[in-house]
Short mmCIF file of C-alpha atoms in Angstrom, two decimals:
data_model
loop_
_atom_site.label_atom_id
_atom_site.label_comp_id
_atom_site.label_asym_id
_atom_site.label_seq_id
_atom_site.Cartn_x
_atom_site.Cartn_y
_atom_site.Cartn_z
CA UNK D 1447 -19.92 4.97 -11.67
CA UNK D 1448 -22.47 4.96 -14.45
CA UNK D 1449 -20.87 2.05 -16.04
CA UNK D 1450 -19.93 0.48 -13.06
CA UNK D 1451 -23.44 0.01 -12.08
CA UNK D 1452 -24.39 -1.03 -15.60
CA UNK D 1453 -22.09 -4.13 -15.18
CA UNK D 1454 -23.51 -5.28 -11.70
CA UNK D 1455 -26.93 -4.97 -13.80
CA UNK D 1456 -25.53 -7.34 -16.10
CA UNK D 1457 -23.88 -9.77 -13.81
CA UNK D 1458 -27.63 -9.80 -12.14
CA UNK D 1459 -29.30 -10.53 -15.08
CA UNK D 1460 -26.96 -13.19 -16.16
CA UNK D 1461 -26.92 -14.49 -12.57
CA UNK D 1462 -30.64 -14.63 -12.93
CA UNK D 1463 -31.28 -16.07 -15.98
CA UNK D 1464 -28.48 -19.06 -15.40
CA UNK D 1465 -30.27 -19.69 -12.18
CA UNK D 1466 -33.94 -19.74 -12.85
CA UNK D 1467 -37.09 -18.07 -10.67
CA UNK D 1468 -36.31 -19.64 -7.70
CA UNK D 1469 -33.26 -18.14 -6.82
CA UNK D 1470 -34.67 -14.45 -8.62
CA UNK D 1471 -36.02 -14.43 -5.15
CA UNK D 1472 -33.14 -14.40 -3.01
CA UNK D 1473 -33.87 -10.86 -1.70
CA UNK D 1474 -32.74 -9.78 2.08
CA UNK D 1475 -33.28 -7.08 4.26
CA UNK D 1476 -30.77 -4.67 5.40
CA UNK D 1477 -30.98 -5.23 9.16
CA UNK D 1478 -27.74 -3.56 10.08
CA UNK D 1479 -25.39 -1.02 8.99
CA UNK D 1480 -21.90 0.31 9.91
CA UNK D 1481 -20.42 2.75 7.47
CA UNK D 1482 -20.28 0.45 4.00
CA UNK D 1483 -20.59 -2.81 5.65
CA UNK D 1484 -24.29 -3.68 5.77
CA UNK D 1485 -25.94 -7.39 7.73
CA UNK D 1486 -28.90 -9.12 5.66
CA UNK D 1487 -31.22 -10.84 7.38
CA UNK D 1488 -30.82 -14.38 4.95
CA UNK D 1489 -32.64 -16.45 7.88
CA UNK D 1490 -35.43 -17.27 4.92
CA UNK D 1491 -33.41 -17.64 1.79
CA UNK D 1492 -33.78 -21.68 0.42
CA UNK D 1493 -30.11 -20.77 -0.87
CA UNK D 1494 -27.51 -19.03 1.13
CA UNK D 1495 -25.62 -16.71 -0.65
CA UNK D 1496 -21.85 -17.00 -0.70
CA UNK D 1497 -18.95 -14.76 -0.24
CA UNK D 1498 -17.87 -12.96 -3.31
CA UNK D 1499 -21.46 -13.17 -4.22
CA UNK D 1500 -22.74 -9.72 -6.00
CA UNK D 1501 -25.94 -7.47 -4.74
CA UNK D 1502 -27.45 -4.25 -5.46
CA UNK D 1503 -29.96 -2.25 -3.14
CA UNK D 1504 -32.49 -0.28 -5.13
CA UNK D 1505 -33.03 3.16 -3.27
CA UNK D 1506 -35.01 4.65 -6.07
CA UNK D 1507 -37.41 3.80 -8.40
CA UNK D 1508 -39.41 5.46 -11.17
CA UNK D 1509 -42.50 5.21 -13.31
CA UNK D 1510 -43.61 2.02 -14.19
CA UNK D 1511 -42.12 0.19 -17.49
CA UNK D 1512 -44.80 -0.98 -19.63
CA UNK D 1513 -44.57 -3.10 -22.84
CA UNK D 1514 -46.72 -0.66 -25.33
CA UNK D 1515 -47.86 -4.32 -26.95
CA UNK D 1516 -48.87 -6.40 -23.99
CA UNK D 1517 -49.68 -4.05 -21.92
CA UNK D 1518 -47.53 -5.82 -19.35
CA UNK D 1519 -46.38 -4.06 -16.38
CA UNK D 1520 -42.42 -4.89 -16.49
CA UNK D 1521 -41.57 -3.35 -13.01
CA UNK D 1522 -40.33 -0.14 -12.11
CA UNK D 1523 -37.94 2.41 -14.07
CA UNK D 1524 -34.47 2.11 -11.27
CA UNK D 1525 -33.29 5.66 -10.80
CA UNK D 1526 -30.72 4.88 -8.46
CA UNK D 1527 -28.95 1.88 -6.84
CA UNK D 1528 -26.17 0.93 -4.88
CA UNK D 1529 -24.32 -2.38 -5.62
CA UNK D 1530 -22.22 -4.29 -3.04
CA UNK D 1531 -20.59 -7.59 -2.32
CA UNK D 1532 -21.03 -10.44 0.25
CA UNK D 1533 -17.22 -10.49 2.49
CA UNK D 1534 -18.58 -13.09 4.97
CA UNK D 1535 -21.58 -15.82 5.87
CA UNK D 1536 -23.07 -17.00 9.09
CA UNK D 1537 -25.78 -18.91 9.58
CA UNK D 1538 -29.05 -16.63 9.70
CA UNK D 1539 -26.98 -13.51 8.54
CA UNK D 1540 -24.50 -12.30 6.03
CA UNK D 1541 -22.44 -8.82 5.73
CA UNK D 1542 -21.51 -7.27 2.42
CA UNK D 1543 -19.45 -4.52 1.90
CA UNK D 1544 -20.74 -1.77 -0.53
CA UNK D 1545 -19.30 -0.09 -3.24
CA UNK D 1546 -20.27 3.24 -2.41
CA UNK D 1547 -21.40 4.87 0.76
CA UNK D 1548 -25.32 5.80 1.03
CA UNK D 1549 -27.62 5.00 3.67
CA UNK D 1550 -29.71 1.65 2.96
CA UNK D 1551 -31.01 0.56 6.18
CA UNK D 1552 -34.57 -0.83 6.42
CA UNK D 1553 -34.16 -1.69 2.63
CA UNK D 1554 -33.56 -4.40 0.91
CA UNK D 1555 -30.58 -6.31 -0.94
CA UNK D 1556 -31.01 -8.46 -4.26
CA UNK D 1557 -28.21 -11.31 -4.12
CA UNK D 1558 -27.10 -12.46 -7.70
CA UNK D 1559 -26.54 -16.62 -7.29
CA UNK D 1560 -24.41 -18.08 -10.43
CA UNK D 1561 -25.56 -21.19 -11.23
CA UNK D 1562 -23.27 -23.65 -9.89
CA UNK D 1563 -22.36 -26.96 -11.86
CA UNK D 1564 -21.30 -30.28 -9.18
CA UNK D 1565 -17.70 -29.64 -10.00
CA UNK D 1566 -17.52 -25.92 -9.39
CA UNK D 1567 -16.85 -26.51 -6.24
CA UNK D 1568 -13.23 -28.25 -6.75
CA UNK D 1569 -12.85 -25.00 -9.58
CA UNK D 1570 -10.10 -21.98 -8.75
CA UNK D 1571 -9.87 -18.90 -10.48
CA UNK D 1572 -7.62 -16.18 -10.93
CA UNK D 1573 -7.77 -14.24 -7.07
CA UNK D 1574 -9.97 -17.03 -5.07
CA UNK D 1575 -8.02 -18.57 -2.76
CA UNK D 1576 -8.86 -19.90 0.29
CA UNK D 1577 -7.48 -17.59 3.03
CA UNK D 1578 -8.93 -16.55 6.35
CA UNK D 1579 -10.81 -13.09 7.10
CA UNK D 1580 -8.89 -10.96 8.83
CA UNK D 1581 -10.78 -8.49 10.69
CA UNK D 1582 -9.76 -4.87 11.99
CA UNK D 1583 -8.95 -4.24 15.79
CA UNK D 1584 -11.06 -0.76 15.04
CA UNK D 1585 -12.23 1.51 12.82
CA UNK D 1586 -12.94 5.24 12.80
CA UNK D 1587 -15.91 7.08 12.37
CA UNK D 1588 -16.24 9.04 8.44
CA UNK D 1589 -13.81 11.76 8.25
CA UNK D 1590 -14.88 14.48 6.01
CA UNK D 1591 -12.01 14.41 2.69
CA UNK D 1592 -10.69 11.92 0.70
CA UNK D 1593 -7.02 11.44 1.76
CA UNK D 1594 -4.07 10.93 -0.10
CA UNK D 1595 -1.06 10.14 2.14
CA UNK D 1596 -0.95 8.85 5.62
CA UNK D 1597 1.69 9.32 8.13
CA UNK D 1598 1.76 8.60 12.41
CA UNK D 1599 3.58 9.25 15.54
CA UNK D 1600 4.18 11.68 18.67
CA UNK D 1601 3.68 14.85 16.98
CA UNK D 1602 2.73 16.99 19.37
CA UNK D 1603 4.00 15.22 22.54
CA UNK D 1604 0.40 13.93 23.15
CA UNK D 1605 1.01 10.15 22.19
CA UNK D 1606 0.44 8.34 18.84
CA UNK D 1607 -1.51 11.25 16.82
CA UNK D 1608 -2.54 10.45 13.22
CA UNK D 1609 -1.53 12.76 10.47
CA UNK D 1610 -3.25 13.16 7.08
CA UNK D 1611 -2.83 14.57 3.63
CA UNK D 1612 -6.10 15.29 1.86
CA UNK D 1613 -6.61 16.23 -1.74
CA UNK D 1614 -6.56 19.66 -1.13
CA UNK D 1615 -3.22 19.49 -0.47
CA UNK D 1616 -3.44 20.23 2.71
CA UNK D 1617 -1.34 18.31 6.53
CA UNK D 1618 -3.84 17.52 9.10
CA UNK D 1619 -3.04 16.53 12.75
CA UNK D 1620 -5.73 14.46 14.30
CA UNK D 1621 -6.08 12.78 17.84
CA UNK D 1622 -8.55 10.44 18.28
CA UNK D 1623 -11.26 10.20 21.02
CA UNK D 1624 -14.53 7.53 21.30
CA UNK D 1625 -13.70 6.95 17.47
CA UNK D 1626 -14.13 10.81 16.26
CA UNK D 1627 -11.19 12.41 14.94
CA UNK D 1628 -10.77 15.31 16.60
CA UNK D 1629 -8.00 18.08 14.39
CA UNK D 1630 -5.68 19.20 16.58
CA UNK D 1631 -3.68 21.10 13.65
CA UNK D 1632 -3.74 21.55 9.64
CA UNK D 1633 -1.33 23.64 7.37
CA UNK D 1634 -1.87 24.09 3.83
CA UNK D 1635 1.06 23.95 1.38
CA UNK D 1636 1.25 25.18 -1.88
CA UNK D 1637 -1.02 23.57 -4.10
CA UNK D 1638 1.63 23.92 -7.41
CA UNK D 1639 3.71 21.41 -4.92
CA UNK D 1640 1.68 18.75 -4.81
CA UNK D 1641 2.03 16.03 -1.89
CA UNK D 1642 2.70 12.33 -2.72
CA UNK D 1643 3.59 10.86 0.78
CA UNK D 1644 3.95 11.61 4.48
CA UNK D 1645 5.98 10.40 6.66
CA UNK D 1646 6.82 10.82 10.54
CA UNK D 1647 9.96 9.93 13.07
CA UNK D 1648 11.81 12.13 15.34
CA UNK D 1649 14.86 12.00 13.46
CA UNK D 1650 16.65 15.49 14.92
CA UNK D 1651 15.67 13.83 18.32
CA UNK D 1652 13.69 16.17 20.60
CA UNK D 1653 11.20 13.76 21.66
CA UNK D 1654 8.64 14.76 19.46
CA UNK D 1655 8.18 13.37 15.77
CA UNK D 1656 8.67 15.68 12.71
CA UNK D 1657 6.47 15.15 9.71
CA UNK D 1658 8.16 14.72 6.28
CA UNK D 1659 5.62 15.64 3.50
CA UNK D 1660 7.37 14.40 0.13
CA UNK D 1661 6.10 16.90 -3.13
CA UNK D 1662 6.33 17.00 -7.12
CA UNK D 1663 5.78 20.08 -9.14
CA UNK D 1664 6.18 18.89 -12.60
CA UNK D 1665 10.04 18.83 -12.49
CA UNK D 1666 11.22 17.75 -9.17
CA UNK D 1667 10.89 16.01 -5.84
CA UNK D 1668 11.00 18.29 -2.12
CA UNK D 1669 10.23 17.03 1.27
CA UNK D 1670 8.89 19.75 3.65
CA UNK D 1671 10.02 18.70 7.16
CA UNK D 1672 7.08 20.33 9.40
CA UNK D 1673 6.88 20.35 13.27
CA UNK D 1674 4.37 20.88 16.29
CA UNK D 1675 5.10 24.53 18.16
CA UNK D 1676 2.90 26.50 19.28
CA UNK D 1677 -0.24 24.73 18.75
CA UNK D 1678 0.31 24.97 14.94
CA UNK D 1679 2.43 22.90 12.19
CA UNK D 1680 5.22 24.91 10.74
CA UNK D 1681 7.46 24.38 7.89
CA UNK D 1682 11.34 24.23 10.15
CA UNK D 1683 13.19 22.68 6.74
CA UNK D 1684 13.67 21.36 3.31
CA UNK D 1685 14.87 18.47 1.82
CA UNK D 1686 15.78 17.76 -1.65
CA UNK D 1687 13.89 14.85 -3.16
CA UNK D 1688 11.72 12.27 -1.31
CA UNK D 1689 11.69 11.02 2.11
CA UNK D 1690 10.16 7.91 2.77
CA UNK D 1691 10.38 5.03 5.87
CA UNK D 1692 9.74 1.34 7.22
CA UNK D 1693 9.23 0.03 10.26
CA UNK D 1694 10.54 -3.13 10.39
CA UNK D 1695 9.01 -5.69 12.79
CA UNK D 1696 7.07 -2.79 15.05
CA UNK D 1697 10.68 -1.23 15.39
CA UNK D 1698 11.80 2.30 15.25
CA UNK D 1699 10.86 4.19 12.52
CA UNK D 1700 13.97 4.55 9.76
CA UNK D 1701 13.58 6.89 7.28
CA UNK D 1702 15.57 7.27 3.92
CA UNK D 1703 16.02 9.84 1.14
CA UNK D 1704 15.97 9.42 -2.49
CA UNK D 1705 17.03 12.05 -4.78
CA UNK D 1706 14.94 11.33 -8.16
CA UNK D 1707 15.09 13.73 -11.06
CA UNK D 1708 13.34 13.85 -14.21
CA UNK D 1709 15.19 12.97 -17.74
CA UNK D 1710 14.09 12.62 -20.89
CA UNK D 1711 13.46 8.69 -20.80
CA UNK D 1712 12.17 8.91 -17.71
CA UNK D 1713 13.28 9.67 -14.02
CA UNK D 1714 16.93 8.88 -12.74
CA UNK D 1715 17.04 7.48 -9.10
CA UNK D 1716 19.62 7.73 -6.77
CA UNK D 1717 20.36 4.90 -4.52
CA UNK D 1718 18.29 5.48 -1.01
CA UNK D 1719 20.36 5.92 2.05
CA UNK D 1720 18.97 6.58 5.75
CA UNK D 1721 18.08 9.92 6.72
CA UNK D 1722 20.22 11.60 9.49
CA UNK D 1723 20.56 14.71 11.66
CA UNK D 1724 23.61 16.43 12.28
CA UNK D 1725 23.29 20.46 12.23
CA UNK D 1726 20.95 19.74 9.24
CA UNK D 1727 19.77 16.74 7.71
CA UNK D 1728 22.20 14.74 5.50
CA UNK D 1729 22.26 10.99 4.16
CA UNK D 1730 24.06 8.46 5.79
CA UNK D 1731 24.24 4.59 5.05
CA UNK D 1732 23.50 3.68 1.64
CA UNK D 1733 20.46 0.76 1.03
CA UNK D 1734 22.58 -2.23 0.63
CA UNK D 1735 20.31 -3.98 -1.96
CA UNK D 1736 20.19 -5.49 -5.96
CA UNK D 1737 17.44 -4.51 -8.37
CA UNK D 1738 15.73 -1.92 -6.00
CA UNK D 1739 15.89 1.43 -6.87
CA UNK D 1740 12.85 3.27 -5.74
CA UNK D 1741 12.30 4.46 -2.10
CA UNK D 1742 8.38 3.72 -2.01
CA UNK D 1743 6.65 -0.20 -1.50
CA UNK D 1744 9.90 -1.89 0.44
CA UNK D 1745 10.62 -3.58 3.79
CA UNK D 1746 13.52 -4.91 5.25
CA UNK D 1747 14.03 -8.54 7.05
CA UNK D 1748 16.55 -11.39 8.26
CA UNK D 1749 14.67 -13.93 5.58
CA UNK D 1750 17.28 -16.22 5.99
CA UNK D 1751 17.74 -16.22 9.58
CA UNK D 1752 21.38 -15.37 8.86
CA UNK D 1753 21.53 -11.94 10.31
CA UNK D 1754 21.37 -10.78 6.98
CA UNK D 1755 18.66 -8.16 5.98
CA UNK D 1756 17.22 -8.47 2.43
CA UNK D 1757 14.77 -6.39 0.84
CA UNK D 1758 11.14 -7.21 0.29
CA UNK D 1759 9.86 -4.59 -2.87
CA UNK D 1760 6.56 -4.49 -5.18
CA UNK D 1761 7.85 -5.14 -8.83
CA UNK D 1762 6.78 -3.31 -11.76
CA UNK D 1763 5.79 -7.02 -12.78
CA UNK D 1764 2.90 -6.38 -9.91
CA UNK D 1765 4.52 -9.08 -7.36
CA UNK D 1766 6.50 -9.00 -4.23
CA UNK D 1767 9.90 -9.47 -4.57
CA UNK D 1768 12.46 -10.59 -1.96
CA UNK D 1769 15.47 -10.56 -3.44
CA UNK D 1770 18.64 -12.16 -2.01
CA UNK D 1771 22.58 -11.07 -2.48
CA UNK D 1772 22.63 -12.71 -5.66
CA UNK D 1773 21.29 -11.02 -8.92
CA UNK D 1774 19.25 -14.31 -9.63
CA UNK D 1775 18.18 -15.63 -6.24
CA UNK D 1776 14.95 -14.18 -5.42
CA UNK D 1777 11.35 -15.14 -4.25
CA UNK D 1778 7.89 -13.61 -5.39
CA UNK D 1779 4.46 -13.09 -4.25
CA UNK D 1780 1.77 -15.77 -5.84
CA UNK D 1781 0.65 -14.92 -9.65
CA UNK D 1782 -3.09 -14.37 -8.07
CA UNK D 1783 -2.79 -10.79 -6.89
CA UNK D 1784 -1.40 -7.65 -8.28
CA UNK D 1785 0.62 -4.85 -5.59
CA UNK D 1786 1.04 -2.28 -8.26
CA UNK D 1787 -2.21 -1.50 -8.55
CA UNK D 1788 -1.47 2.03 -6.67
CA UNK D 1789 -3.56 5.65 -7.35
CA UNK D 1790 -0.01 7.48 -6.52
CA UNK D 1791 1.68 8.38 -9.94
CA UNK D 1792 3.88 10.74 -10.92
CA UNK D 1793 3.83 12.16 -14.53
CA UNK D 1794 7.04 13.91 -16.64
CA UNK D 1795 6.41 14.59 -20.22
CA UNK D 1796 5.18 11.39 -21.97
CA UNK D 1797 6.61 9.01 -18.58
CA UNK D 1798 4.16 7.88 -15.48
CA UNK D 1799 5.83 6.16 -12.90
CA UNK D 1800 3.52 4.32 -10.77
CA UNK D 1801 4.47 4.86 -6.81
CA UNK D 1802 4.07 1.58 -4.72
CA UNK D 1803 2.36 1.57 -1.22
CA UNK D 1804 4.01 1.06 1.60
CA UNK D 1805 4.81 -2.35 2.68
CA UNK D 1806 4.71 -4.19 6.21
CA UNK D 1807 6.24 -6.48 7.60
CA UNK D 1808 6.22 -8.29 11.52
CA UNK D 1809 6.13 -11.32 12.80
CA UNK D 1810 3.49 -13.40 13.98
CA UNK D 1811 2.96 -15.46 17.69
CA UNK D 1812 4.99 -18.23 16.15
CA UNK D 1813 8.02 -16.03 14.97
CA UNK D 1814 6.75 -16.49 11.64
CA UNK D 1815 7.76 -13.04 8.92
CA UNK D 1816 3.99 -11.77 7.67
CA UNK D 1817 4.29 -9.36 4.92
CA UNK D 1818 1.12 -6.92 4.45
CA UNK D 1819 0.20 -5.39 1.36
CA UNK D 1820 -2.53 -3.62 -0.75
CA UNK D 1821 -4.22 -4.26 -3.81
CA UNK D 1822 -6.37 -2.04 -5.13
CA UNK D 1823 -9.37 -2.93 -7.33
CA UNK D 1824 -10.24 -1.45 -10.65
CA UNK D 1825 -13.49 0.22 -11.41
CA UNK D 1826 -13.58 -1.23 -15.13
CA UNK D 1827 -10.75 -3.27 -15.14
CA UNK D 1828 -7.81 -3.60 -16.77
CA UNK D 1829 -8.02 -0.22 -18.82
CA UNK D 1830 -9.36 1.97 -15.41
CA UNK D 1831 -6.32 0.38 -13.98
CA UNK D 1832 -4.16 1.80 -16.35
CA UNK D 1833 -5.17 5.70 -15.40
CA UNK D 1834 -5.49 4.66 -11.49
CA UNK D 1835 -8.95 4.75 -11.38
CA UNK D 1836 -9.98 2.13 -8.66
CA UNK D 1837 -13.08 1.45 -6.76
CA UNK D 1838 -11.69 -0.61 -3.47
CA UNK D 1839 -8.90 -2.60 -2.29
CA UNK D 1840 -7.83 -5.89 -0.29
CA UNK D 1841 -5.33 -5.86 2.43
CA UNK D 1842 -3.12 -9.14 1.95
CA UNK D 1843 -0.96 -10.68 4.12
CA UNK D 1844 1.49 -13.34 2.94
CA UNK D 1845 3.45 -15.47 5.33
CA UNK D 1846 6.71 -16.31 4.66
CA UNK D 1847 7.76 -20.18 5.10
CA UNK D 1848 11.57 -19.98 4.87
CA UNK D 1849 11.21 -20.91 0.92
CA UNK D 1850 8.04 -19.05 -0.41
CA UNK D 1851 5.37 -16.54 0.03
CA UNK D 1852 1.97 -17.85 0.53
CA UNK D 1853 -1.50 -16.73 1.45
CA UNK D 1854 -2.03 -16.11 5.22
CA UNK D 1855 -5.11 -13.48 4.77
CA UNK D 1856 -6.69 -10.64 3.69
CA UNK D 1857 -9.28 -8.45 3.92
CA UNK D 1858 -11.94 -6.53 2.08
CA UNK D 1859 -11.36 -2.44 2.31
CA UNK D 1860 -14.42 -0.39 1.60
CA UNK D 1861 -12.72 2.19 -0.46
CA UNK D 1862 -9.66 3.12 -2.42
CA UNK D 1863 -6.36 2.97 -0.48
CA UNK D 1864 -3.46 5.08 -1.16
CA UNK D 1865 -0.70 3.85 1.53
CA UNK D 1866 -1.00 2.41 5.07
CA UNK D 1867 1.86 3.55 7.58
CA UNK D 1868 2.65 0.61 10.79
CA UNK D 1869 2.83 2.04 13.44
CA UNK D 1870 1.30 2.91 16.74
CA UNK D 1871 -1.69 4.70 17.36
CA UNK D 1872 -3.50 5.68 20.31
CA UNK D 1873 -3.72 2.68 22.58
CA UNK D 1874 -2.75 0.18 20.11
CA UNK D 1875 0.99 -0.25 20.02
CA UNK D 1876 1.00 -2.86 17.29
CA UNK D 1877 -0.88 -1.84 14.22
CA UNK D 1878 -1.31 -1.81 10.53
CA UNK D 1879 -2.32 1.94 9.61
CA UNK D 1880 -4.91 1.41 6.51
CA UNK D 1881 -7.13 4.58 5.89
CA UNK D 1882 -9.43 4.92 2.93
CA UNK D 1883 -11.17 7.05 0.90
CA UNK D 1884 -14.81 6.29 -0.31
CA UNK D 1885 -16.81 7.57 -2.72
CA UNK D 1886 -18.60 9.63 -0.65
CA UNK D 1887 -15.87 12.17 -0.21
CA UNK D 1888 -14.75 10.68 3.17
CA UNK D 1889 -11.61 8.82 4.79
CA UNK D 1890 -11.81 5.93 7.23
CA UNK D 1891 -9.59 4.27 9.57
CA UNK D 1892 -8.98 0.44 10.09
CA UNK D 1893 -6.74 -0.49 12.13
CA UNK D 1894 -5.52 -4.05 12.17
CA UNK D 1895 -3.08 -6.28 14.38
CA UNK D 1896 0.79 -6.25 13.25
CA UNK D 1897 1.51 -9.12 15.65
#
C-alpha cells in the first residue's frame, strides 16, 4: 500500500508539473460519502476533472517541511492519505471511487489534471473505451470479513439467502433486511481444507438448496455438500473433486463436477459432466465442448441461434473465448481487457493454476446474448499480478452481435473481487451477484441487473 501510494504521489506531481499552477488548484470538497464512493463539490473548479482522472485526500499531516537554506516553508510532512479515482462527471459534482476505505467526509480531494495536447482527444489507449456506466440495482451495507467465495439460493426455505466463504475458512448464511446482513447460520470447516468456491442448487430435490463448498489441501480437490436443518449448516456428504455451476440466461441452476488431480507437470482434468442425484450423487452428461477443460470461468449459449449450445470460457491467453464445434472456429473478447486476472489459485509443487471467475451470461430487452465478466486490477502492475495481488476490479459486459464480442459496459468495483454467482436474491429475481472485499477487512454487495 506503501508503494501504491508512492505512485499516485508521482502521477500528482507529474500531473502538476505538465499542467502548471493553475490547475495545482483544482482541489474539491468531499460533500458526500457512501462506503468508497465519495461526491466533490467541483461547482468552482475553472477545469472539470474527467473520469479516470487520479486524486488523493490528505487525512494527516505532520510538521512543517522547511528548506534548512531558504528558510522556505515547503508545506506540511503527509502522514497519511488516501488516493482515489474519478468513475463519473456531472455538471457541479463528480464521484470517485477510493482505493481504500477510510472516512473522508468534510475533507478535501486534490484532482491530478494531465496536460492535454488538441489531439488527445481523438487518442485511445490500452483499456479506454468508450462504454456506458452501468450502475448497481443495490448495494449492501460493510460486512465485517473479507470473502473469498460466493454462492446463493433457498437455503433455508426462507427465499433467496446469500451464502459466503470468508478467509477464515469459514460458510456463512446471511438474509438480508433494510441493507444489513443479518447471519442466519455459519459452520467452520477445517482450515487444512481450504475453500476455493461455493456453490448452491437443490440438486437431491427437497425444495431447499444444498451448498457445495469446493476445497484443496495441497494434494487434492473435495466438495463438502452442506444443508439447512435445524437452524444450523451441517456437512450431509462428500464429493470427490470440485463442484462448480452456471446459470444460463436466469435459468435453473446446473451444476457439474470435475475430478482434477495433481501430477508432476501439473494437474490432470477430467472432462466436467453435470452433477446428479440418485441414492448419492453421481455424474451424468458429459460437457460436450473443444479446448475447455476446467470447470471454473464458463457459460453456456445458442450463439448461433441454431439450437446449438457452445461454450463461452476465460483463456489462459486472458480473453473470452467462444468456441464453436470446430477446433479452429472461435471468437474472443477485445485485446483491451484481461479476465484472468483472478486472486483464486491453486498451488502443487512448482505449478499455480490460476482459477477463473465465474462467468454470466443473459440476454438483454432486445434478445441480444450479454456476457458479464471481471477484471481485476493490479496493485503494482504486471509483477503484483503475477502473485494475485490486486487492488480493485471492473465488471464488463460484452454484447454479442452474432459475429463478435464488443463493449456494452462496465463498471468500477471498489475492491478486489473473487467470483460473482447470477442468481436471485431477495426481491430481485434477475441479478448479477458481485461481492467484494476492501481493504478495510470488509465485503460488500452490488447487485446489478441480468436482464
Amino acid at each position: 500500500m506503501k508503494s501504491f501510494a508512492k505512485n499516485i504521489t508521482a502521477v500528482f506531481a507529474a500531473a502538476f508539473f505538465l499542467t502548471g499552477a493553475a490547475n495545482a488548484a483544482n482541489t474539491a470538497a468531499v460533500v458526500k460519502q457512501d462506503g468508497l464512493r465519495v461526491y466533490l463539490d467541483i461547482s468552482e473548479l475553472p477545469v472539470k476533472p474527467q473520469a479516470g482522472a487520479a486524486f488523493r485526500i490528505v487525512a494527516q499531516t505532520g510538521a512543517d517541511i522547511i528548506n534548512p537554506k531558504t528558510g522556505k516553508n515547503l508545506g506540511k510532512e503527509i502522514i497519511k492519505q488516501i488516493s482515489g479515482q474519478i468513475i463519473q462527471t456531472e455538471e457541479l459534482y463528480a464521484i470517485g471511487q477510493l482505493a481504500a476505505q477510510e472516512d473522508v467526509l468534510g475533507l478535501t480531494a486534490e484532482i491530478a489534471a494531465p496536460a492535454q495536447t488538441p489531439d488527445d482527444k481523438n487518442v485511445k489507449t490500452k483499456k479506454q473505451f468508450d462504454t456506458p456506466e452501468i450502475r448497481p440495482l443495490w448495494q449492501s451495507k460493510p460486512i465485517e470479513g473479507s470473502y473469498k467465495a460466493v454462492a446463493a439460493g433457498n437455503i433455508s426455505g426462507a427465499g433467496n439467502e446469500l451464502v459466503l466463504a470468508f478467509e477464515d475458512n469459514t460458510i456463512n448464511l446471511f438474509k438480508f433486511k433494510d441493507g444489513i446482513a443479518q447471519k442466519v447460520a455459519v459452520s467452520q470447516v477445517n482450515p487444512l481444507r481450504k475453500i476455493i468456491s461455493l456453490d448452491a442448487a437443490d440438486i437431491k430435490g427437497t425444495g431447499k438448496a444444498q451448498i457445495f463448498a469446493a476445497t484443496f489441501d495441497s494434494d487434492k480437490f473435495t466438495t463438502f455438500v452442506y444443508e439447512f436443518k435445524d437452524n444450523s449448516l451441517l456437512q450431509t456428504d462428500t464429493i470427490k473433486g470440485i463442484v462448480k455451476g452456471i446459470s444460463p440466461n436466469n435459468g435453473a441452476r446446473v451444476l457439474y463436477v470435475q475430478d482434477i488431480s495433481p501430477i508432476s507437470s501439473g494437474f490432470k482434468m477430467t472432462t466436467p459432466a453435470k452433477l446428479i442425484y440418485k441414492n448419492g450423487f453421481s455424474q451424468g452428461e458429459k460437457l460436450k465442448t473443444r479446448k475447455f477443460n476446467l470447470i471454473f470461468g464458463f457459460n453456456l449459449a445458442d450463439f448461433k441461434n441454431n439450437g446449438l449450445q457452445n461454450i463461452i470460457y476465460a483463456d489462459r491467453n486472458g480473453k473470452l473465448r467462444i468456441q464453436f464445434d470446430k477446433k479452429n472456429n472461435y471468437i474472443e473478447s477485445p485485446d483491451e481487457v484481461n479476465f484472468m486476472t483472478t486472486p483464486l489459485r491453486v498451488k502443487f509443487k512448482n505449478e499455480t493454476e490460476r482459477l477463473p471467475i465465474s462467468v454470466g451470461l443473459f440476454q438483454n430487452n432486445e434478445g441480444s446474448i450479454i456476457i458479464a465478466a471481471i477484471e481485476n486490477q493490479a496493485k503494482l502492475g504486471m509483477l503484483a499480478d503475477k502473485f494475485g495481488s490486486y487492488q480493485n476490479a471492473k465488471l464488463h459486459f460484452l454484447k454479442w452481435t452474432g459475429n463478435s464480442l464488443e463493449h456494452y459496459g462496465s463498471a468500477d468495483i471498489g475492491g478486489v473481487v473473487y467470483d460473482i454467482a447470477q442468481a436471485p436474491l431477495g426481491e430481485y429475481a434477475r441479478t448479477l451477484i458481485v461481492p467484494f472485499a476492501s481493504n478495510a477487512g470488509s465485503t460488500t454487495i452490488l447487485l446489478f441487473s441480468a436482464e
